[in-house]
CSV table of C-alpha atoms and ligand atoms in Angstrom, one decimal:
chain,number,residue,atom,x,y,z
A,1,MET,CA,16.3,-44.8,-1.6
A,2,ALA,CA,13.4,-45.9,0.6
A,3,SER,CA,14.4,-46.7,4.2
A,4,GLY,CA,12.2,-48.1,6.9
A,5,SER,CA,8.8,-49.6,6.1
A,6,GLY,CA,6.5,-48.0,8.8
A,7,THR,CA,2.9,-47.2,7.9
A,8,GLY,CA,2.3,-45.4,11.2
A,9,LYS,CA,-1.1,-45.1,12.9
A,10,VAL,CA,-3.6,-42.5,14.0
A,11,THR,CA,-2.6,-41.1,17.4
A,12,VAL,CA,-4.5,-38.7,19.7
A,13,PRO,CA,-1.9,-35.9,19.5
A,14,GLY,CA,-1.7,-36.3,15.7
A,15,ALA,CA,-5.5,-36.1,15.3
A,16,VAL,CA,-5.7,-33.1,17.6
A,17,LEU,CA,-3.0,-31.3,15.6
A,18,GLY,CA,-4.7,-32.3,12.3
A,19,VAL,CA,-8.0,-30.9,13.4
A,20,LEU,CA,-6.3,-27.6,14.6
A,21,LEU,CA,-4.6,-27.3,11.2
A,22,PHE,CA,-8.0,-27.9,9.5
A,23,VAL,CA,-9.7,-25.2,11.6
A,24,PHE,CA,-6.7,-22.8,10.9
A,25,VAL,CA,-7.2,-23.3,7.2
A,26,LEU,CA,-11.0,-22.7,7.4
A,27,VAL,CA,-10.5,-19.5,9.5
A,28,SER,CA,-7.8,-18.2,7.1
A,29,VAL,CA,-10.0,-18.8,4.0
A,30,TRP,CA,-13.0,-17.1,5.7
A,31,MET,CA,-10.9,-14.1,6.8
A,32,LEU,CA,-9.6,-13.5,3.3
A,33,SER,CA,-12.9,-14.1,1.5
A,34,THR,CA,-15.1,-11.9,3.7
A,35,GLU,CA,-15.4,-8.1,3.0
A,36,ARG,CA,-14.9,-7.4,6.7
A,37,PHE,CA,-11.1,-7.5,6.5
A,38,TRP,CA,-10.7,-6.2,3.0
A,39,PHE,CA,-9.2,-2.9,1.8
A,40,VAL,CA,-11.1,0.3,2.1
A,41,ASP,CA,-13.2,1.3,-0.9
A,42,LEU,CA,-11.2,2.0,-4.0
A,43,ALA,CA,-11.4,5.6,-5.3
A,44,SER,CA,-8.6,6.0,-7.9
A,45,GLU,CA,-8.0,5.0,-11.4
A,46,HIS,CA,-4.7,3.0,-11.1
A,47,GLY,CA,-5.9,1.4,-7.9
A,48,ALA,CA,-7.9,-1.2,-9.8
A,49,SER,CA,-4.7,-2.7,-11.2
A,50,VAL,CA,-3.0,-2.7,-7.7
A,51,ASP,CA,-6.0,-4.5,-6.3
A,52,THR,CA,-6.0,-7.0,-9.2
A,53,VAL,CA,-2.4,-7.9,-8.6
A,54,TYR,CA,-3.1,-8.3,-4.9
A,55,VAL,CA,-6.1,-10.6,-5.6
A,56,VAL,CA,-4.2,-12.7,-8.1
A,57,VAL,CA,-1.2,-13.2,-5.7
A,58,LEU,CA,-3.6,-14.0,-2.9
A,59,ILE,CA,-5.4,-16.6,-4.9
A,60,VAL,CA,-2.2,-18.3,-6.1
A,61,THR,CA,-0.5,-18.3,-2.7
A,62,GLY,CA,-3.9,-19.2,-1.1
A,63,VAL,CA,-4.3,-22.3,-3.2
A,64,ALA,CA,-0.7,-23.4,-2.3
A,65,PHE,CA,-1.3,-22.6,1.3
A,66,VAL,CA,-4.6,-24.5,1.6
A,67,ALA,CA,-3.1,-27.5,-0.3
A,68,THR,CA,0.0,-27.8,1.8
A,69,GLN,CA,-1.7,-27.2,5.1
A,70,LEU,CA,-4.4,-29.7,4.4
A,71,LEU,CA,-1.8,-32.2,3.3
A,72,LEU,CA,0.1,-31.6,6.5
A,73,ALA,CA,-3.1,-32.0,8.5
A,74,PHE,CA,-3.8,-35.3,6.8
A,75,ILE,CA,-0.2,-36.6,7.3
A,76,VAL,CA,0.1,-35.7,11.0
A,77,THR,CA,-3.3,-37.4,11.6
A,78,ARG,CA,-2.7,-40.5,9.6
A,79,TYR,CA,1.0,-41.2,10.1
A,80,GLY,CA,1.6,-40.9,13.8
A,81,ALA,CA,4.4,-43.0,15.4
A,82,ARG,CA,3.8,-46.7,15.9
A,83,ASN,CA,6.0,-48.3,18.5
A,84,GLY,CA,9.6,-47.9,17.5
A,85,GLU,CA,9.2,-48.4,13.8
A,86,ARG,CA,11.1,-46.3,11.3
A,87,ALA,CA,9.1,-44.2,8.8
A,88,ALA,CA,9.6,-44.8,5.1
A,89,TYR,CA,11.4,-41.9,3.4
A,90,TRP,CA,13.7,-41.2,0.5
A,91,HIS,CA,16.4,-38.7,0.0
A,92,GLU,CA,15.9,-37.6,-3.6
A,93,ASN,CA,13.4,-37.8,-6.3
A,94,ALA,CA,14.5,-36.0,-9.4
A,95,ARG,CA,11.0,-35.9,-10.9
A,96,ALA,CA,9.3,-34.5,-7.8
A,97,GLU,CA,12.0,-31.9,-7.4
A,98,ALA,CA,11.8,-30.9,-11.1
A,99,ILE,CA,8.0,-30.4,-10.8
A,100,LEU,CA,8.2,-28.5,-7.6
A,101,ILE,CA,11.1,-26.2,-8.5
A,102,GLY,CA,9.9,-25.7,-12.1
A,103,GLY,CA,6.3,-25.0,-11.1
A,104,THR,CA,7.3,-22.6,-8.3
A,105,ALA,CA,9.7,-20.8,-10.7
A,106,VAL,CA,7.2,-20.4,-13.4
A,107,THR,CA,4.5,-19.2,-11.0
A,108,LEU,CA,6.7,-16.7,-9.2
A,109,THR,CA,8.1,-15.4,-12.5
A,110,VAL,CA,4.6,-14.7,-13.8
A,111,LEU,CA,3.6,-13.0,-10.6
A,112,VAL,CA,6.7,-10.8,-10.5
A,113,PHE,CA,6.2,-9.6,-14.1
A,114,LEU,CA,2.5,-8.9,-13.3
A,115,GLY,CA,3.6,-6.8,-10.4
A,116,GLN,CA,6.4,-5.1,-12.3
A,117,TYR,CA,4.0,-4.1,-15.1
A,118,VAL,CA,1.7,-2.3,-12.6
A,119,TRP,CA,4.7,-0.8,-10.8
A,120,TYR,CA,6.1,0.5,-14.1
A,121,GLN,CA,2.7,2.0,-15.0
A,122,ILE,CA,2.6,3.9,-11.7
A,123,TYR,CA,6.2,5.0,-11.3
A,124,PHE,CA,7.9,5.0,-14.7
A,125,THR,CA,5.2,6.4,-16.9
A,126,ASP,CA,5.1,10.1,-17.5
A,127,PRO,CA,2.2,11.8,-15.6
A,128,PRO,CA,-0.6,13.2,-17.8
A,129,ALA,CA,0.4,16.7,-19.0
A,130,ASP,CA,-2.8,18.2,-17.4
A,131,SER,CA,-1.9,16.9,-13.9
A,132,MET,CA,-2.5,19.2,-11.0
A,133,VAL,CA,0.8,19.5,-9.1
A,134,VAL,CA,0.6,19.5,-5.3
A,135,GLU,CA,3.6,19.4,-3.0
A,136,VAL,CA,3.3,17.6,0.3
A,137,THR,CA,5.9,17.9,3.1
A,138,GLY,CA,5.9,15.5,5.9
A,139,GLN,CA,7.1,16.8,9.3
A,140,GLN,CA,6.7,15.7,12.9
A,141,PHE,CA,3.7,15.5,13.0
A,142,GLN,CA,1.7,17.0,10.2
A,143,TRP,CA,1.3,17.0,6.4
A,144,VAL,CA,1.9,20.4,4.9
A,145,PHE,CA,0.3,20.8,1.4
A,146,ARG,CA,1.5,23.5,-1.0
A,147,TYR,CA,-0.3,24.7,-4.1
A,148,PRO,CA,1.8,26.8,-6.6
A,149,GLY,CA,-0.8,29.6,-7.0
A,150,ASP,CA,-1.7,31.4,-10.2
A,151,ASP,CA,1.8,31.2,-11.8
A,152,GLY,CA,1.8,27.4,-11.5
A,153,VAL,CA,5.4,27.6,-10.1
A,154,PHE,CA,6.5,26.6,-6.6
A,155,GLY,CA,8.9,29.1,-4.9
A,156,ASN,CA,12.0,28.0,-3.2
A,157,VAL,CA,12.0,26.9,0.4
A,158,ASP,CA,14.6,27.8,3.0
A,159,PRO,CA,14.6,26.4,6.6
A,160,ALA,CA,15.8,29.9,7.8
A,161,LEU,CA,12.4,31.3,6.7
A,162,VAL,CA,10.3,28.9,8.8
A,163,THR,CA,7.9,30.8,11.1
A,164,VAL,CA,4.9,30.0,13.2
A,165,THR,CA,2.7,30.5,10.2
A,166,ASP,CA,5.0,28.9,7.6
A,167,PRO,CA,6.1,25.4,8.7
A,168,ILE,CA,8.3,24.9,5.5
A,169,GLY,CA,9.8,28.3,5.0
A,170,VAL,CA,8.6,29.5,1.5
A,171,ASP,CA,10.7,32.3,0.0
A,172,ARG,CA,8.0,34.9,-0.7
A,173,SER,CA,10.2,37.2,-2.8
A,174,GLY,CA,10.0,35.2,-6.0
A,175,ALA,CA,7.7,32.6,-7.5
A,176,GLY,CA,6.7,31.7,-4.0
A,177,ALA,CA,4.8,34.9,-3.5
A,178,ASP,CA,1.5,33.4,-4.4
A,179,ASP,CA,2.1,29.8,-3.1
A,180,ILE,CA,-0.7,28.5,-0.9
A,181,LEU,CA,0.1,26.5,2.2
A,182,VAL,CA,-2.5,24.3,3.9
A,183,VAL,CA,-1.8,22.0,6.9
A,184,GLY,CA,-3.6,18.7,7.0
A,185,GLN,CA,-6.0,19.4,4.2
A,186,MET,CA,-5.7,18.5,0.5
A,187,HIS,CA,-8.2,19.0,-2.3
A,188,ALA,CA,-8.3,17.4,-5.7
A,189,ILE,CA,-10.8,17.2,-8.5
A,190,GLN,CA,-12.7,14.2,-9.6
A,191,ASN,CA,-11.2,12.6,-12.7
A,192,GLN,CA,-8.4,15.2,-12.8
A,193,PRO,CA,-4.9,13.6,-12.6
A,194,VAL,CA,-2.9,14.7,-9.6
A,195,LEU,CA,0.9,14.7,-9.3
A,196,VAL,CA,2.1,14.8,-5.7
A,197,ARG,CA,5.6,15.9,-5.0
A,198,ILE,CA,6.5,14.3,-1.6
A,199,ARG,CA,9.2,15.8,0.7
A,200,SER,CA,10.1,15.6,4.3
A,201,THR,CA,11.8,18.1,6.6
A,202,ASP,CA,12.9,15.8,9.4
A,203,VAL,CA,12.6,12.0,9.4
A,204,ILE,CA,11.2,9.4,7.0
A,205,HIS,CA,7.4,9.6,6.8
A,206,ASN,CA,5.1,7.8,4.5
A,207,PHE,CA,2.3,9.6,2.5
A,208,HIS,CA,-0.5,7.1,2.5
A,209,LEU,CA,-3.9,7.5,0.8
A,210,PRO,CA,-5.5,4.2,1.4
A,211,HIS,CA,-8.5,4.8,-0.8
A,212,MET,CA,-6.3,5.9,-3.7
A,213,ARG,CA,-3.9,3.0,-3.3
A,214,VAL,CA,-1.1,5.5,-2.9
A,215,LYS,CA,1.7,4.8,-0.4
A,216,GLN,CA,5.1,6.5,-0.8
A,217,ASP,CA,7.9,7.2,1.6
A,218,ALA,CA,8.7,10.9,2.3
A,219,VAL,CA,12.5,11.0,2.5
A,220,PRO,CA,14.5,14.0,3.8
A,221,GLY,CA,16.6,15.5,1.0
A,222,MET,CA,14.5,13.9,-1.8
A,223,THR,CA,11.5,15.0,-3.7
A,224,ILE,CA,9.6,11.9,-4.8
A,225,GLU,CA,6.7,12.2,-7.3
A,226,VAL,CA,3.7,9.9,-7.4
A,227,GLY,CA,0.5,10.4,-9.4
A,228,PHE,CA,-3.1,9.3,-9.1
A,229,THR,CA,-6.5,10.1,-10.5
A,230,PRO,CA,-9.4,10.2,-8.1
A,231,THR,CA,-12.5,8.7,-9.5
A,232,ASP,CA,-15.0,9.5,-6.8
A,233,THR,CA,-15.9,12.6,-4.9
A,234,GLY,CA,-15.9,12.7,-1.1
A,235,GLU,CA,-13.5,12.8,1.9
A,236,TYR,CA,-10.7,10.4,2.3
A,237,GLU,CA,-8.2,9.7,5.0
A,238,ILE,CA,-4.6,10.8,4.7
A,239,ALA,CA,-2.3,8.8,6.9
A,240,CYS,CA,1.4,8.5,7.8
A,241,ALA,CA,2.4,4.9,7.2
A,242,GLU,CA,5.9,5.1,8.6
A,243,LEU,CA,6.7,5.0,12.4
A,244,CYS,CA,8.1,8.5,12.7
A,245,GLY,CA,8.0,9.4,16.4
A,246,LEU,CA,5.7,9.6,19.4
A,247,ASN,CA,2.8,11.3,17.6
A,248,HIS,CA,3.0,9.2,14.4
A,249,PHE,CA,-0.4,7.8,15.1
A,250,ALA,CA,-1.9,11.4,15.0
A,251,MET,CA,-0.2,12.4,11.8
A,252,SER,CA,-3.2,12.4,9.6
A,253,GLY,CA,-5.2,14.6,7.3
A,254,MET,CA,-8.1,14.7,4.9
A,255,LEU,CA,-8.2,14.6,1.2
A,256,THR,CA,-11.4,16.1,-0.3
A,257,VAL,CA,-12.2,15.2,-3.9
A,258,ASP,CA,-14.3,18.0,-5.4
A,259,ALA,CA,-16.8,17.4,-8.2
A,260,THR,CA,-15.8,20.5,-10.2
A,261,GLN,CA,-13.0,22.9,-10.8
A,262,ALA,CA,-15.2,25.7,-9.5
A,263,GLU,CA,-15.6,24.0,-6.1
A,264,PHE,CA,-11.9,23.4,-6.0
A,265,ASP,CA,-11.1,27.0,-6.9
A,266,GLN,CA,-13.4,28.3,-4.2
A,267,TRP,CA,-11.7,26.2,-1.6
A,268,LEU,CA,-8.3,27.4,-2.7
A,269,GLU,CA,-9.5,30.9,-2.6
A,270,ASP,CA,-10.7,30.4,1.0
A,271,GLN,CA,-7.3,29.2,2.0
A,272,LEU,CA,-5.6,32.2,0.4
A,273,VAL,CA,-7.9,34.5,2.4
A,274,PHE,CA,-7.1,32.6,5.5
A,275,GLN,CA,-3.4,32.8,4.8
B,301,CUA,CU1,5.0,10.7,10.0
B,301,CUA,CU2,4.4,8.5,10.9
């Protein structure tokens, strides 16, 4: 249904916009291909698959982005308005629509299943039986870590038992007698799976370990479990990734990955003495 027969012409505004779009594409490609704006170093096992999905999605959408923006730059440059002439256009083209819709549908379906597969592996696969279980409670504005002690069982918590030295209120009369509380400090062992039980005592926080590719909301009234296996020793940032109040920015902590069980035990022992 072609209508009009204009071939347009190169205009100054069109050329300027075309050049701007071209520069925009160049800068975007540079920003995504340089290390400078990339993730922090990876230090967990499952994180590699998260990064892979991210890279694949970025490449696919990047190709589409570059192609469409360059096409747009070309068209606004080449086909500026000429006098009062009408542009040639058509309303429908079954073949073009079939290709665009079909291609987009297939591409997005593949990406969705790729992402679902990784999601399933992280959230719907039983954690390894030898996982070290740690509880983390988010509260304005700190992360409180709890280790179950020698019995391997967490005691109950009760808001009525909260004191200056116990921000979550552990019931010390039962299994909680040997529970160990640490504020802002978490330790794990290299290549030993960790299962984190995430809670909150007030608002929604988000337990974020950027190097481990762990990011999970802490929701009041829920205990949400997420597992990871650190692959490298060292100290890693713990952040809160959910705007939770005035001091949200300061709600941070430090995850230390020890090389051996002995180092970890020593640290835990020190916390117990402190407690
Ligand atoms: Cu807790 Cu932001």
